[in-house]
Coordinates of C-alpha atoms and ligand atoms in Angstrom, one line a residue:
M5 CA 36.4 5.9 -47.2
K6 CA 37.1 7.6 -50.2
L7 CA 34.1 8.1 -52.8
V8 CA 34.7 7.9 -56.7
T9 CA 32.7 9.4 -59.6
V10 CA 32.2 8.2 -62.4
P11 CA 31.4 11.1 -65.3
F12 CA 29.1 11.6 -67.4
F13 CA 29.8 14.3 -69.9
I14 CA 26.7 15.7 -71.4
S15 CA 28.1 19.0 -73.2
H16 CA 26.8 21.4 -74.0
Q17 CA 23.4 19.7 -73.7
G18 CA 20.1 20.9 -71.9
C19 CA 21.9 24.4 -71.9
P20 CA 20.0 28.1 -73.3
H21 CA 22.0 29.8 -72.7
T22 CA 25.5 31.3 -74.4
C23 CA 27.6 32.4 -71.6
V24 CA 30.0 35.1 -72.9
F25 CA 33.2 32.9 -71.6
C26 CA 31.2 29.2 -72.9
D27 CA 32.6 26.6 -75.9
Q28 CA 31.1 23.3 -74.1
R29 CA 33.0 21.4 -76.6
A30 CA 36.3 22.5 -75.6
I31 CA 36.0 21.8 -71.5
S32 CA 34.0 18.9 -72.2
G33 CA 35.7 17.3 -75.1
A34 CA 32.4 15.7 -76.5
S35 CA 30.9 16.7 -79.2
G36 CA 26.4 17.0 -77.8
V37 CA 25.8 12.9 -78.0
L38 CA 23.2 11.6 -74.6
P39 CA 25.3 9.1 -73.2
T40 CA 22.9 5.9 -73.5
A41 CA 21.7 3.8 -71.0
G42 CA 23.6 0.5 -72.4
Q43 CA 27.1 2.9 -72.3
I44 CA 25.8 4.1 -68.5
R45 CA 25.5 0.7 -67.6
D46 CA 28.8 -0.3 -69.1
R47 CA 31.3 2.5 -68.0
I48 CA 29.5 1.7 -64.3
A49 CA 30.4 -1.9 -64.2
L50 CA 33.5 -0.6 -66.0
W51 CA 34.4 1.0 -62.8
R52 CA 33.1 -1.0 -60.9
S53 CA 36.0 -3.7 -61.3
T54 CA 38.5 -1.8 -60.3
A55 CA 37.1 1.0 -57.2
G56 CA 36.3 -2.2 -54.5
D57 CA 34.4 -1.5 -51.9
R58 CA 35.1 2.0 -52.2
P59 CA 32.0 3.9 -53.1
L60 CA 30.0 4.7 -56.6
E61 CA 29.3 7.6 -57.2
A62 CA 27.7 8.9 -61.7
A63 CA 28.2 12.5 -62.2
F64 CA 26.8 14.0 -65.2
F65 CA 28.8 17.2 -65.3
G66 CA 29.3 19.3 -68.6
G67 CA 25.6 20.2 -69.4
T68 CA 22.7 22.1 -67.5
F69 CA 20.4 18.4 -66.5
T70 CA 17.6 19.9 -65.2
A71 CA 17.4 22.4 -68.2
L72 CA 17.0 19.1 -70.5
P73 CA 13.0 17.7 -70.9
D74 CA 11.6 15.7 -68.9
E75 CA 11.7 13.2 -70.2
I76 CA 15.2 13.3 -71.4
Q77 CA 16.7 13.3 -67.8
A78 CA 14.1 10.0 -66.5
E79 CA 16.0 8.1 -69.0
L80 CA 19.7 9.5 -68.2
L81 CA 18.3 8.5 -65.2
A82 CA 17.0 5.4 -65.6
P83 CA 19.9 3.3 -65.5
L84 CA 21.0 3.6 -62.6
Q85 CA 17.9 3.0 -60.3
P86 CA 18.3 -0.8 -59.9
L87 CA 22.0 -0.2 -59.5
L88 CA 21.4 1.7 -56.9
E89 CA 18.7 -0.4 -55.2
V90 CA 21.7 -4.1 -55.5
G91 CA 24.2 -1.1 -53.9
T92 CA 26.1 -1.1 -57.0
L93 CA 26.1 2.4 -57.8
D94 CA 26.0 4.4 -54.0
S95 CA 24.7 8.3 -55.8
I96 CA 24.4 10.7 -58.1
R97 CA 25.3 13.8 -59.1
I98 CA 24.5 16.6 -61.2
S99 CA 25.0 19.5 -62.4
T100 CA 23.5 22.9 -63.7
R101 CA 22.7 26.4 -63.7
P102 CA 20.9 28.2 -60.1
D103 CA 18.3 28.9 -62.5
C104 CA 17.0 26.0 -63.3
M105 CA 16.2 24.2 -59.9
D106 CA 13.6 24.8 -57.8
A107 CA 12.1 22.9 -54.3
D108 CA 10.4 19.7 -57.0
R109 CA 13.4 19.4 -58.6
V110 CA 15.2 18.7 -56.0
A111 CA 12.6 16.2 -54.4
W112 CA 12.4 14.5 -58.0
L113 CA 15.7 14.5 -58.1
S114 CA 16.4 13.3 -54.0
E115 CA 13.5 10.3 -55.3
R116 CA 15.6 9.2 -57.7
G117 CA 19.5 8.8 -56.1
V118 CA 20.5 12.2 -56.6
R119 CA 22.2 13.2 -53.7
T120 CA 25.1 15.6 -55.0
I121 CA 24.1 18.4 -57.3
E122 CA 26.7 20.8 -58.3
L123 CA 26.0 24.5 -59.4
G124 CA 27.3 26.8 -61.9
V125 CA 26.9 30.5 -59.8
Q126 CA 29.7 31.5 -61.3
S127 CA 29.5 35.4 -59.5
M128 CA 26.6 36.5 -57.2
D129 CA 27.2 40.2 -58.2
D130 CA 24.2 40.9 -61.2
T131 CA 26.4 43.5 -62.7
V132 CA 29.0 41.4 -63.3
L133 CA 26.2 38.7 -64.5
A134 CA 24.2 40.7 -66.8
A135 CA 28.3 42.1 -68.4
S136 CA 28.6 37.6 -68.7
G137 CA 25.8 36.8 -70.3
R138 CA 25.2 34.9 -67.8
G139 CA 21.1 35.1 -67.8
H140 CA 20.4 34.6 -64.0
S141 CA 21.0 37.0 -60.8
A142 CA 22.6 36.5 -57.5
A143 CA 18.7 36.3 -56.1
D144 CA 18.4 32.4 -58.1
S145 CA 21.7 31.7 -56.9
M146 CA 20.1 31.8 -53.5
N147 CA 17.0 30.3 -53.9
A148 CA 19.4 26.9 -55.8
I149 CA 21.2 26.4 -53.1
R150 CA 18.4 27.1 -50.3
C151 CA 16.0 25.2 -51.8
I152 CA 18.5 21.9 -51.8
K153 CA 19.8 22.2 -48.2
N154 CA 16.6 22.2 -48.0
G155 CA 15.4 19.4 -49.3
G156 CA 18.4 17.4 -48.1
L157 CA 21.0 17.0 -50.8
K158 CA 24.6 18.6 -50.6
V159 CA 25.2 21.9 -53.1
G160 CA 28.3 22.7 -55.1
A161 CA 29.4 25.8 -55.9
Q162 CA 31.3 27.0 -59.0
L163 CA 32.4 30.6 -58.6
M164 CA 34.6 32.0 -61.4
P165 CA 36.9 35.0 -60.7
G166 CA 37.5 37.8 -63.4
L167 CA 34.4 38.0 -65.4
P168 CA 33.8 40.3 -67.1
G169 CA 32.7 43.3 -64.7
D170 CA 34.3 41.3 -61.6
T171 CA 37.3 42.6 -59.4
P172 CA 39.0 41.0 -56.6
L173 CA 36.9 42.6 -54.2
S174 CA 33.3 41.2 -55.7
S175 CA 35.2 37.8 -56.1
L176 CA 36.1 37.6 -52.2
A177 CA 32.3 38.5 -51.9
S178 CA 31.2 36.2 -53.9
L179 CA 32.3 33.5 -51.9
E180 CA 31.7 34.2 -48.6
Q181 CA 28.1 34.5 -49.6
V182 CA 27.9 31.5 -51.2
I183 CA 29.2 30.3 -48.2
A184 CA 27.2 32.1 -45.8
A185 CA 24.5 30.5 -48.0
G186 CA 25.5 26.9 -47.2
A187 CA 28.0 25.8 -50.2
D188 CA 29.3 22.3 -48.8
F189 CA 31.6 22.5 -50.8
L190 CA 33.6 24.9 -54.3
R191 CA 35.2 25.2 -56.9
I192 CA 37.2 27.8 -58.5
Y193 CA 37.4 27.8 -61.8
P194 CA 39.6 31.4 -63.2
T195 CA 37.8 32.4 -66.6
V196 CA 40.5 31.4 -68.9
V197 CA 38.9 33.2 -73.0
L198 CA 38.9 30.3 -74.9
Q199 CA 38.7 30.2 -78.7
G200 CA 34.9 30.5 -80.6
T201 CA 33.5 32.5 -77.9
E202 CA 32.2 35.8 -77.1
L203 CA 35.2 36.6 -74.9
A204 CA 37.8 35.4 -76.8
Q205 CA 36.3 38.6 -79.6
R206 CA 35.6 41.0 -76.9
Y207 CA 39.5 39.7 -75.3
A208 CA 40.4 40.9 -79.8
A209 CA 38.9 44.1 -79.1
G210 CA 41.1 44.9 -76.7
T211 CA 37.5 45.4 -74.3
F212 CA 37.8 42.3 -72.4
V213 CA 41.4 41.7 -70.8
P214 CA 41.9 38.4 -68.0
L215 CA 43.4 37.6 -65.6
S216 CA 47.4 36.9 -65.6
L217 CA 48.4 33.7 -64.6
D218 CA 50.3 36.2 -62.2
R219 CA 47.6 37.1 -60.7
G220 CA 45.0 34.7 -60.7
V221 CA 47.4 32.3 -58.8
S222 CA 47.2 35.7 -56.1
L223 CA 44.0 36.1 -55.2
C224 CA 42.8 32.1 -56.0
T225 CA 44.9 31.4 -52.7
L226 CA 43.3 34.0 -51.1
L227 CA 40.4 32.5 -51.8
L228 CA 41.0 29.0 -51.0
Q229 CA 42.9 30.4 -47.8
R230 CA 38.9 32.3 -46.7
A231 CA 37.2 28.8 -47.5
M232 CA 40.0 27.2 -45.5
Q233 CA 38.9 29.2 -42.5
A234 CA 34.9 28.4 -42.7
G235 CA 35.6 24.6 -43.2
I236 CA 34.7 24.9 -46.6
P237 CA 36.7 22.3 -49.2
V238 CA 37.6 23.3 -53.0
I239 CA 37.7 20.5 -53.9
R240 CA 38.9 22.2 -57.8
I241 CA 40.7 24.6 -58.9
G242 CA 40.7 25.5 -62.6
L243 CA 39.5 23.4 -65.7
Q244 CA 40.7 20.7 -66.3
A245 CA 43.5 20.0 -68.9
D246 CA 41.5 16.7 -70.2
H247 CA 39.3 17.8 -71.2
G248 CA 39.7 19.6 -74.7
L249 CA 41.7 22.9 -73.3
D250 CA 44.5 23.1 -74.1
A251 CA 47.1 25.7 -76.3
E252 CA 45.3 25.8 -78.8
S253 CA 42.0 26.5 -77.4
V254 CA 42.6 28.6 -74.3
L255 CA 44.2 32.0 -76.0
A256 CA 44.4 33.6 -72.4
G257 CA 43.5 34.3 -68.9
C258 CA 44.3 32.4 -65.4
W259 CA 45.1 29.2 -66.8
H260 CA 47.6 26.0 -66.1
P261 CA 47.1 22.5 -66.2
A262 CA 47.8 22.6 -62.7
L263 CA 46.5 25.4 -61.0
G264 CA 45.5 24.2 -58.0
Q265 CA 48.9 22.5 -57.3
L266 CA 50.1 26.3 -58.0
V267 CA 47.9 28.1 -55.9
R268 CA 48.4 25.7 -52.5
S269 CA 52.5 25.9 -53.1
Q270 CA 51.6 29.9 -52.8
L271 CA 50.2 29.5 -50.0
Y272 CA 53.2 27.3 -48.1
A273 CA 55.4 29.4 -50.7
D274 CA 54.0 32.3 -48.1
L275 CA 53.9 30.5 -44.4
L276 CA 58.2 29.5 -45.6
C277 CA 58.4 33.6 -46.4
R278 CA 56.7 35.0 -43.2
Y279 CA 58.4 32.5 -40.4
I280 CA 62.0 31.7 -41.5
Q281 CA 64.8 34.6 -41.2
P282 CA 67.0 34.7 -44.2
G283 CA 70.8 32.9 -44.2
G284 CA 71.0 29.4 -42.9
C285 CA 69.3 25.4 -42.2
V286 CA 66.1 24.4 -41.9
T287 CA 63.7 21.9 -41.5
V288 CA 60.5 22.4 -43.0
Y289 CA 57.7 19.2 -41.2
C290 CA 54.5 19.1 -43.4
H291 CA 52.1 15.8 -43.8
P292 CA 53.3 13.7 -46.5
A293 CA 50.5 14.6 -49.2
R294 CA 51.5 18.2 -48.8
L295 CA 55.5 17.5 -50.0
S296 CA 55.0 18.3 -53.1
D297 CA 53.0 21.2 -53.0
V298 CA 55.6 22.6 -50.0
V299 CA 58.6 22.2 -51.7
G300 CA 56.3 23.3 -54.5
M301 CA 56.4 23.3 -58.8
K302 CA 59.8 22.2 -60.0
R303 CA 61.2 22.6 -56.7
V304 CA 60.3 26.6 -56.8
N305 CA 59.9 27.3 -53.2
L306 CA 63.2 25.0 -52.4
Q307 CA 64.6 27.4 -55.2
S308 CA 63.6 30.7 -53.4
Q309 CA 64.6 30.5 -49.5
A310 CA 68.0 29.7 -51.4
R311 CA 68.0 33.2 -52.8
R312 CA 67.2 34.0 -49.2
G313 CA 70.2 32.4 -48.7
V314 CA 68.8 29.4 -47.0
Q315 CA 68.9 25.9 -47.0
M316 CA 65.6 24.3 -46.8
Q317 CA 65.2 20.4 -47.0
A318 CA 61.4 19.3 -46.3
V319 CA 60.2 16.5 -44.7
P320 CA 57.2 14.4 -44.3
D321 CA 55.7 13.8 -40.6
A322 CA 52.3 12.2 -40.9
T323 CA 52.1 13.3 -37.8
L324 CA 50.7 17.2 -38.9
N325 CA 47.8 18.1 -41.0
K326 CA 48.0 18.8 -44.2
E327 CA 47.5 22.6 -42.8
E328 CA 50.6 22.6 -41.2
L329 CA 54.0 22.8 -41.6
K330 CA 56.7 22.4 -38.6
I331 CA 59.5 25.0 -39.1
Q332 CA 62.7 24.1 -37.0
T333 CA 65.9 26.2 -37.0
E334 CA 68.7 25.7 -34.8
D335 CA 67.2 27.8 -32.2
S336 CA 63.2 26.7 -31.9
T337 CA 61.2 24.3 -33.7
V338 CA 57.5 26.2 -34.2
T339 CA 54.1 24.8 -35.9
Y340 CA 52.0 27.3 -38.1
S341 CA 49.1 26.7 -40.0
I342 CA 48.2 28.1 -43.6
I343 CA 44.8 28.8 -42.6
S344 CA 45.5 31.1 -39.8
D345 CA 48.8 32.4 -39.5
L346 CA 48.8 33.8 -42.7
H347 CA 46.5 37.6 -43.5
Y348 CA 46.1 38.7 -46.4
S349 CA 44.6 41.4 -48.1
I350 CA 42.5 41.7 -50.4
H351 CA 43.5 44.9 -52.3
E352 CA 46.9 43.4 -52.5
V353 CA 45.9 40.9 -55.6
Ligands
LIG417 S1 24.6 28.1 -68.5 FE1 26.5 27.3 -68.9 S2 26.1 25.7 -70.4 FE2 25.5 27.0 -71.0 S3 26.6 28.6 -71.8 FE3 26.6 29.4 -69.6 S4 28.8 28.1 -69.2 FE4 28.2 26.9 -71.2

């Protein structure tokens, strides 16, 4: 049964750093005030009432949970303990920095019901990390992932392609390193230039050139496919639009409110172009959950096939898995996979 996540945004709380890209207020939409015990209980009760039998997870996003003073961490987790005991709540997730994690902290969190830890890895290239003011190294990320895995918890890695000094090659290397280290899932947040950040100043001065949307989509498409090939879920691509991000706060960079759909759609578009010959009528079958990705935003994939003289219709087929497309022409019916039947080169990004 699919997990229901109850989000608590703790904003910039606990973080002693100022990464060049970070404006936590813009991302979380919160004022930096931590939720009270009563607010935590009330929100869990509300979500429980609508979640039915589905398991419920409380998630502290946005800040650096394990850099908060110990007593604050304990205060945030305390109201959740009775709920875990009676089964109202099933688990807790936190997010933090790689250099704020060690085996003792993992054990302490595990005893209090934390089952998943998300790390803001961003890059596994020390030059990129330094140029981005992260204040930690790739070795810190490796160490944190190891500690969390050894403690029996799930670990997610957030990656941020397009940071200062980053290249498509180093983005790919970062992804491959966190997968090899044992990350259970990924989030990919291409760098955006937010108002009020150090990056905004560099952008204005012309010393930082962000990824464009098109280039970011190409890069994320390749990264997503690599993660799929490794069997690692990418649970989010692109910052969420509903947390204070809008056309005014985003000055530049690879941002779109539905970036994940653009990226998935690109995978299918590439498969269609690769395996459909120009001209003629084609029926493309796909998993029902992927129909909108196959068609593309504003039917872009159908239109690009039409420009090749292909009259294409997309039809849902629940017998296919989400990565498959069955392409039926007058002469043949062949099933392809976006995982194994597309071959991207990082040098083309
Ligand atoms: S570590 Fe996280 S919260 Fe702190 S400044 Fe960097 S991005 Fe923002």
